[in-house]
Coordinates of C-alpha atoms in Angstrom, one line a residue:
Chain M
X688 CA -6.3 -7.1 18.0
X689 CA -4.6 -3.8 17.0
X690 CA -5.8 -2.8 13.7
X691 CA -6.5 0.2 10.9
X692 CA -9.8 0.4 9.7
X693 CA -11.5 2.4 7.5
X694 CA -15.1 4.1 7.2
X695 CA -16.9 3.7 5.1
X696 CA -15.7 0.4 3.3
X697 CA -17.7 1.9 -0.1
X698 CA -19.0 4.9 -0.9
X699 CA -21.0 6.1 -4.3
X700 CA -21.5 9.9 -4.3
X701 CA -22.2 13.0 -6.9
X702 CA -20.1 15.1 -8.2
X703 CA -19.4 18.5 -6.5
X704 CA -20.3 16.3 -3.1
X705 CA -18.2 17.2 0.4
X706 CA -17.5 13.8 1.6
X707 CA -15.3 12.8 4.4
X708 CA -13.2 8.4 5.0
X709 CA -12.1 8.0 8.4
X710 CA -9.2 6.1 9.5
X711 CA -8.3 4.7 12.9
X712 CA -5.8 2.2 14.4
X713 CA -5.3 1.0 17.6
X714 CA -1.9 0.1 16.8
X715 CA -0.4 3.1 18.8
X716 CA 2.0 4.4 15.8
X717 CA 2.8 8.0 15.6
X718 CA 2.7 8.0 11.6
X719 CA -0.6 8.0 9.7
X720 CA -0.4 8.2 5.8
X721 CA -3.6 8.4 2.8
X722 CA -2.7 6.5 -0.2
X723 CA -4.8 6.4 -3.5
X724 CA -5.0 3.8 -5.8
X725 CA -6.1 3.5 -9.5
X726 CA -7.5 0.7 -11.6
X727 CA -4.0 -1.3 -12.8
X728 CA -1.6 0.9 -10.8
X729 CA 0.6 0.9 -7.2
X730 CA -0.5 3.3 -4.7
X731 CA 0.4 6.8 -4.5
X732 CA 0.6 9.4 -1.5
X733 CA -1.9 12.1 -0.9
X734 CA -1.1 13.1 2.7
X735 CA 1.3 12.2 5.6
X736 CA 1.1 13.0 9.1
X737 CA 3.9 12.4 12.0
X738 CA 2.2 13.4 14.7
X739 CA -0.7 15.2 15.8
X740 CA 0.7 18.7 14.7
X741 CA 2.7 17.5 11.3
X742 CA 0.3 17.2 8.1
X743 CA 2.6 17.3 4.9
X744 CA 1.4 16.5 1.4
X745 CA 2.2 13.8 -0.6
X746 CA 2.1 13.5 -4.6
X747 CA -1.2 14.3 -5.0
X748 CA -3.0 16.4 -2.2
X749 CA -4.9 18.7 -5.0
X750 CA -8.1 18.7 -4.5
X751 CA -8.1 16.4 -0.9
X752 CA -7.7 18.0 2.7
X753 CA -6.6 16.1 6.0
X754 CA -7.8 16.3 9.8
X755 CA -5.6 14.3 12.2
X756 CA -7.8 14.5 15.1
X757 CA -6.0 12.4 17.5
X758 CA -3.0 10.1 17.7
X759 CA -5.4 7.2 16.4
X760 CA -7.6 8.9 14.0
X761 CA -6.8 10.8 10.6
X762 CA -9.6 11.7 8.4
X763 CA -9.5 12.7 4.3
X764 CA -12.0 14.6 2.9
X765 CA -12.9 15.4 -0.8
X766 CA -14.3 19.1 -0.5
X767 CA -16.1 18.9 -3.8
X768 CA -15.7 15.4 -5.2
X769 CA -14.8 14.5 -8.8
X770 CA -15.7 11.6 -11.2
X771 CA -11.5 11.7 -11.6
X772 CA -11.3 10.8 -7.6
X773 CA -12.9 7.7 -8.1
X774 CA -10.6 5.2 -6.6
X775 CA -9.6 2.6 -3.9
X776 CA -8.5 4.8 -0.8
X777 CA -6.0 3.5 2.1
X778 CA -4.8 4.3 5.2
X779 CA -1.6 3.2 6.8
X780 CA -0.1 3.7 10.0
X781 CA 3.9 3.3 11.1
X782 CA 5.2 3.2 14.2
X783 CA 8.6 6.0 14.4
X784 CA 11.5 4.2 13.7
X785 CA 10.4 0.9 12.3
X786 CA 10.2 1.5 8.5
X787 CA 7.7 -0.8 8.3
X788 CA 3.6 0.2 7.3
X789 CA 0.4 -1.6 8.1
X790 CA -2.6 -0.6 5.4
X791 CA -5.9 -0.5 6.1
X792 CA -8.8 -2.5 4.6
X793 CA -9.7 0.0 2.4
X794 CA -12.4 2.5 1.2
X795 CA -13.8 1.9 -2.6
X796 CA -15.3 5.4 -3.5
X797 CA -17.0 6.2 -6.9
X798 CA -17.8 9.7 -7.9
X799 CA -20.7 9.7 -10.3
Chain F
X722 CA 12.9 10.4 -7.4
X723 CA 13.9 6.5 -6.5
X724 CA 12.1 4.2 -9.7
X725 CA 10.3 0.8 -8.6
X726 CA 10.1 -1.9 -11.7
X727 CA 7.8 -5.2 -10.8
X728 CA 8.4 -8.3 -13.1
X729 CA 6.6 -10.1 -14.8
X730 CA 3.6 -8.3 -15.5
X731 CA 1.4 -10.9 -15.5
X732 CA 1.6 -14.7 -14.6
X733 CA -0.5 -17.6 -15.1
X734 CA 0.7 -20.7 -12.6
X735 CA -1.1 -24.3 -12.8
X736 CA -1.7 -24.9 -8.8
X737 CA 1.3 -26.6 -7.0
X738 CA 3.7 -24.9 -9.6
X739 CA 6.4 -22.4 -8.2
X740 CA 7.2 -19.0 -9.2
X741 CA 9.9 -15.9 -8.5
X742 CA 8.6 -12.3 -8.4
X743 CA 11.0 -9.8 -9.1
X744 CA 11.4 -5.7 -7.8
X745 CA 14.4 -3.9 -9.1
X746 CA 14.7 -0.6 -7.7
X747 CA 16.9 2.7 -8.8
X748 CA 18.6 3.7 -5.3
X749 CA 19.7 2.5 -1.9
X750 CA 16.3 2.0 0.7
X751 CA 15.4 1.9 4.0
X752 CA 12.5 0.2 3.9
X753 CA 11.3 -2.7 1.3
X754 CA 7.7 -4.6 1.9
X755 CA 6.1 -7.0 -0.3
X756 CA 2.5 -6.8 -0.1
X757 CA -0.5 -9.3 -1.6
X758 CA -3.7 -7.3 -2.7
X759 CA -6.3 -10.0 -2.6
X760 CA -9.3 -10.0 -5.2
X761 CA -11.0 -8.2 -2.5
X762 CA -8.7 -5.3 -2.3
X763 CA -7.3 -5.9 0.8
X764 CA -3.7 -5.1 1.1
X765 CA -1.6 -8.4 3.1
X766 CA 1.5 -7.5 4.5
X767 CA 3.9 -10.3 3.3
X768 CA 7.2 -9.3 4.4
X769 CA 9.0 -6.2 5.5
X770 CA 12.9 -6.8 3.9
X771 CA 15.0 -4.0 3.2
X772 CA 17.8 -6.7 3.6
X773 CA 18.6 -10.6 4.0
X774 CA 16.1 -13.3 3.7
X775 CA 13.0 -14.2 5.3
X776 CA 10.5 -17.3 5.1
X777 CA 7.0 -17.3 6.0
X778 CA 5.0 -21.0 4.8
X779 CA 5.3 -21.1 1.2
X780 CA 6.8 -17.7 0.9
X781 CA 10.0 -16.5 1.3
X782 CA 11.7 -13.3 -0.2
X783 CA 15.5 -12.4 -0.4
X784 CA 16.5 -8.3 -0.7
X785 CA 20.2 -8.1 -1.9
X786 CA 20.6 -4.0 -1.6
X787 CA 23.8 -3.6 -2.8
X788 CA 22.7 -4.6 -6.3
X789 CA 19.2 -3.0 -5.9
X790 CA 16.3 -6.0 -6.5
X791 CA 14.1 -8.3 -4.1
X792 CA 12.8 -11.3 -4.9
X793 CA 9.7 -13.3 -3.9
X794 CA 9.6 -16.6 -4.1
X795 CA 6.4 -18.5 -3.5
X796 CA 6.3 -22.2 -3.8
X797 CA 3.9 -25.2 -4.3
X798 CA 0.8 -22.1 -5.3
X799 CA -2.9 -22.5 -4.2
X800 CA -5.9 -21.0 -5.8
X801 CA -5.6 -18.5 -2.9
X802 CA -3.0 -17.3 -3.8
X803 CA -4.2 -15.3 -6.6
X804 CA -4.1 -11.3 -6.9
X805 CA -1.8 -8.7 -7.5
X806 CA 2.0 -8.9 -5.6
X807 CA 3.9 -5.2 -5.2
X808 CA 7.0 -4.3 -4.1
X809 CA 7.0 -0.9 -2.4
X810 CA 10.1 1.1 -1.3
X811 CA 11.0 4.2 0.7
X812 CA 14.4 5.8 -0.6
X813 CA 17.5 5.8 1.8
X814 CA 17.9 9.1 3.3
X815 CA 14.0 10.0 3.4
X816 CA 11.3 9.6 6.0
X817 CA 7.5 9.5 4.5
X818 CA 5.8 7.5 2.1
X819 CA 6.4 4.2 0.2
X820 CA 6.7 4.1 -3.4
X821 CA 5.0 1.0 -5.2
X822 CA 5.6 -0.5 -8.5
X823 CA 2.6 -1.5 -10.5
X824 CA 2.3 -5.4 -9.1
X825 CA 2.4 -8.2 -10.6
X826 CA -0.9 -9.9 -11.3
X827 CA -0.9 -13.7 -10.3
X828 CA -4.0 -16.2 -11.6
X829 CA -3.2 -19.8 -10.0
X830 CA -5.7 -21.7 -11.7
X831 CA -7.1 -25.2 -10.3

């Protein structure tokens, strides 16, 4: 089945800790996004990517960097992790033209 | 930027009861999705419904953009039905990310 899915699904690390969540999709979409979200809240954008050369920032890129390696694949990384990054982190994908976004399963990461 | 409010809050259905979700947003869209984040995490795409009325099962949702609110309408609940419902938009004349209101947490109980 086309799917997004994420790696790793959890993740406990230390602070001040490079660490890197994968994203892929077989889904063939052009547009890959990272969303964050917080105990009790919707999710918010951290970066966006249209194609393969396009990386924009969303709301809250500080402290988060983006590789989109290939059409299917878009990686996030936390260059020196934080206890305040500790959060439930999705992908998405969308396909150009439809509007419509399909998440991904979801990485739980805890910064300790 | 465009404002997303999710009502009620919180809701507590006896299973078999019906309820209406409600997402009032502050500008025109181009893109409306109701999602269901299961106790697991996991995100559900319900419905994509910028416009009109869809059905799906024991769901159905109705978007009326010209006064700016979505409904969600889920009848005859089941235990699995339990989680958090959100609304998430993306503003008329952008391209990019969705913006989600807060959800609104459902507990069906048996």
């Amino acid at each position: 089945d086309a799917d997004v899915t994420q790696t790793p699904r959890n993740r406990i690390t230390k602070t001040g800790k490079r660490i890197m969540l994968e994203c892929s999709q077989t889904k063939g979409h052009d547009r890959m996004y990272w969303y964050r979200q917080d105990p009790g809240l919707g999710l918010r954008l951290i970066y966006y990517s249209f194609d393969v050369k396009d990386i924009n920032k969303g709301e809250i890129s500080d402290g988060y960097s983006v590789s989109r390696q290939a059409q299917a694949k878009f990686s996030l990384s936390l260059e020196s992790a934080i206890p305040n990054q500790t959060a439930l982190y999705f992908c998405a994908t969308e396909a150009q033209g439809s509007n419509e976004q399909f998440f991904g399963p979801g990485t739980r990461l805890t910064v300790l | 930027g465009i404002q997303v409010e999710q009502s009620p809050p919180d809701l507590i259905l006896q299973e078999g009861a019906n309820s209406t979700l409600r997402c009032n947003f502050s500008d025109s869209v181009n893109n409306l999705q109701w999602f269901h984040q299961n106790p697991w995490g996991q995100l559900i795409n319900l419905f994509y419904i910028p416009s009109g009325t869809k059905q799906n099962g024991r769901l159905s949702a109705t978007t009326v953009a010209t006064e700016r609110y979505s409904l969600l309408y889920i009848s005859s609940s089941q235990t699995t039905d339990s989680g958090v419902y959100f609304c998430a938009v993306r503003g008329g004349g952008s391209q990019g990310n969705l913006i989600f209101g807060k959800g609104t947490k459902l507990s069906v109980k048996p």
